[in-house]
Coordinates of C-alpha atoms in Angstrom, one line a residue:
Q246 CA -156.2 188.1 256.5
A247 CA -158.3 185.8 258.1
Q248 CA -160.3 183.3 256.7
A249 CA -163.9 182.9 257.3
S250 CA -163.4 180.3 259.8
G251 CA -161.3 182.7 262.1
R252 CA -157.9 181.0 261.1
P253 CA -155.1 183.0 259.6
S254 CA -154.4 182.4 255.8
V255 CA -151.9 180.1 254.6
A256 CA -150.0 183.5 253.4
K257 CA -150.1 184.9 256.9
V258 CA -149.0 181.8 258.4
H259 CA -145.9 181.8 256.2
Q260 CA -145.4 185.5 256.8
L261 CA -145.3 184.8 260.6
K262 CA -142.8 182.0 260.2
Q263 CA -140.6 184.1 258.2
A264 CA -140.4 186.9 260.9
M265 CA -140.0 184.3 263.4
R266 CA -136.9 183.2 261.7
C267 CA -135.5 186.5 260.9
L268 CA -136.0 187.3 264.8
L269 CA -134.2 184.1 265.8
V270 CA -131.2 184.8 263.7
F271 CA -131.0 188.2 265.2
V272 CA -131.2 187.0 268.5
F273 CA -128.4 184.6 267.9
F274 CA -125.8 186.9 266.4
A275 CA -126.5 189.5 268.9
A276 CA -125.8 187.3 271.7
S277 CA -122.7 185.9 270.0
E278 CA -121.6 189.4 269.7
A279 CA -121.7 190.3 273.4
V280 CA -118.4 190.8 275.3
T281 CA -117.9 190.3 279.1
W282 CA -116.0 193.3 280.8
I283 CA -113.8 192.3 283.7
K284 CA -111.3 194.2 285.6
S285 CA -107.8 193.0 285.3
P286 CA -105.2 192.3 287.9
A287 CA -102.6 195.4 288.2
G288 CA -100.2 196.0 285.5
V289 CA -101.9 193.3 283.3
S290 CA -102.8 193.7 279.7
C291 CA -106.2 192.9 278.6
D292 CA -104.7 190.1 276.0
E293 CA -103.2 188.3 279.6
A294 CA -106.6 188.9 281.3
C295 CA -108.8 187.8 278.6
A296 CA -106.7 184.8 277.7
S297 CA -108.7 182.1 279.4
R298 CA -112.0 184.1 278.2
S299 CA -111.4 183.5 274.4
G300 CA -109.2 186.5 274.1
C301 CA -109.8 190.3 274.2
S302 CA -111.9 192.2 271.8
E303 CA -110.7 194.9 269.7
N304 CA -114.0 196.3 268.5
D305 CA -115.8 197.1 272.1
W306 CA -114.3 199.7 273.5
P307 CA -116.4 202.4 275.0
T308 CA -116.8 205.5 272.7
S309 CA -118.2 207.8 275.4
E310 CA -118.1 208.6 279.1
E311 CA -122.0 207.1 279.4
E312 CA -120.9 203.7 277.7
F313 CA -117.8 203.5 280.0
W314 CA -120.0 204.0 283.3
D315 CA -122.2 200.7 282.0
V316 CA -118.7 199.1 281.3
A317 CA -117.4 199.9 284.9
K318 CA -120.5 198.6 286.4
L319 CA -120.1 195.6 284.3
A320 CA -116.9 195.0 285.6
G321 CA -117.9 195.5 289.4
Q322 CA -116.2 199.0 289.7
E323 CA -117.7 202.0 291.5
C324 CA -115.7 205.1 290.2
D325 CA -115.2 208.0 292.6
S326 CA -114.6 210.3 289.3
V327 CA -114.1 209.7 285.6
Q328 CA -111.8 211.6 283.3
E329 CA -111.2 211.2 279.7
G330 CA -107.8 209.7 280.7
E331 CA -106.2 209.2 277.2
S332 CA -103.8 206.6 278.3
V333 CA -102.5 203.8 276.2
Y334 CA -104.0 201.6 278.6
D335 CA -107.5 203.2 279.4
P336 CA -110.0 202.3 280.4
S337 CA -108.6 201.9 283.8
T338 CA -108.9 202.3 287.1
D339 CA -106.3 202.9 290.4
G340 CA -109.4 201.5 292.3
N341 CA -110.9 204.8 292.9
H342 CA -110.3 207.0 290.2
C343 CA -111.1 205.8 286.6
G344 CA -110.1 207.0 283.0
W345 CA -112.1 206.0 280.0
K346 CA -110.9 207.2 276.6
G347 CA -107.9 205.5 275.2
A348 CA -105.2 207.1 273.1
E349 CA -106.7 208.1 270.0
H350 CA -103.7 207.2 267.9
L351 CA -103.9 203.2 268.9
T352 CA -105.5 200.8 266.5
V353 CA -104.4 197.9 268.9
R354 CA -105.4 198.2 272.6
C355 CA -105.9 194.8 274.0
D356 CA -101.9 194.6 274.3
Q357 CA -101.4 197.6 276.3
K358 CA -100.3 197.4 280.2
G359 CA -100.7 199.9 282.9
D360 CA -98.3 200.4 285.6
D361 CA -98.7 198.3 289.0
M362 CA -101.4 200.9 290.4
S363 CA -103.2 200.3 287.2
Y364 CA -106.3 197.9 286.6
R365 CA -107.8 197.8 283.1
F366 CA -111.1 197.2 282.2
C367 CA -111.0 194.4 279.3
P368 CA -113.6 193.3 276.9
C369 CA -113.6 189.6 276.8
N370 CA -114.8 187.4 274.3
S371 CA -116.4 185.1 276.2
D372 CA -118.2 184.7 279.9
R373 CA -116.6 181.8 280.8
E374 CA -113.0 181.1 281.6
L375 CA -111.7 177.8 279.3

């Protein structure tokens, strides 16, 4: 409601301030939850690859092939092909071909290692090395 002078009412100003506070809280928490995707060295676990980036996040693995394409891009990898994979160390790549879906029976995936020809895609908790 605008007052006769064209200014918003005190109630409207209060409502707008409250909305701005909510938006700032949302933006802060959304930004703090973001992970940085990296491609690990060959044969290395995500725990090792993310050790200098505040560790590996177990809560951010891709849940679809579409999400995986974003992950690969963020990690700087172009995949010639993508398959479900379902290996204990997926998501991963051999440098050309990628597997996105980790083994369903695992509840902890950050500590898994691939062979010497496998590079894991890892969700690190920080974008900066410590």
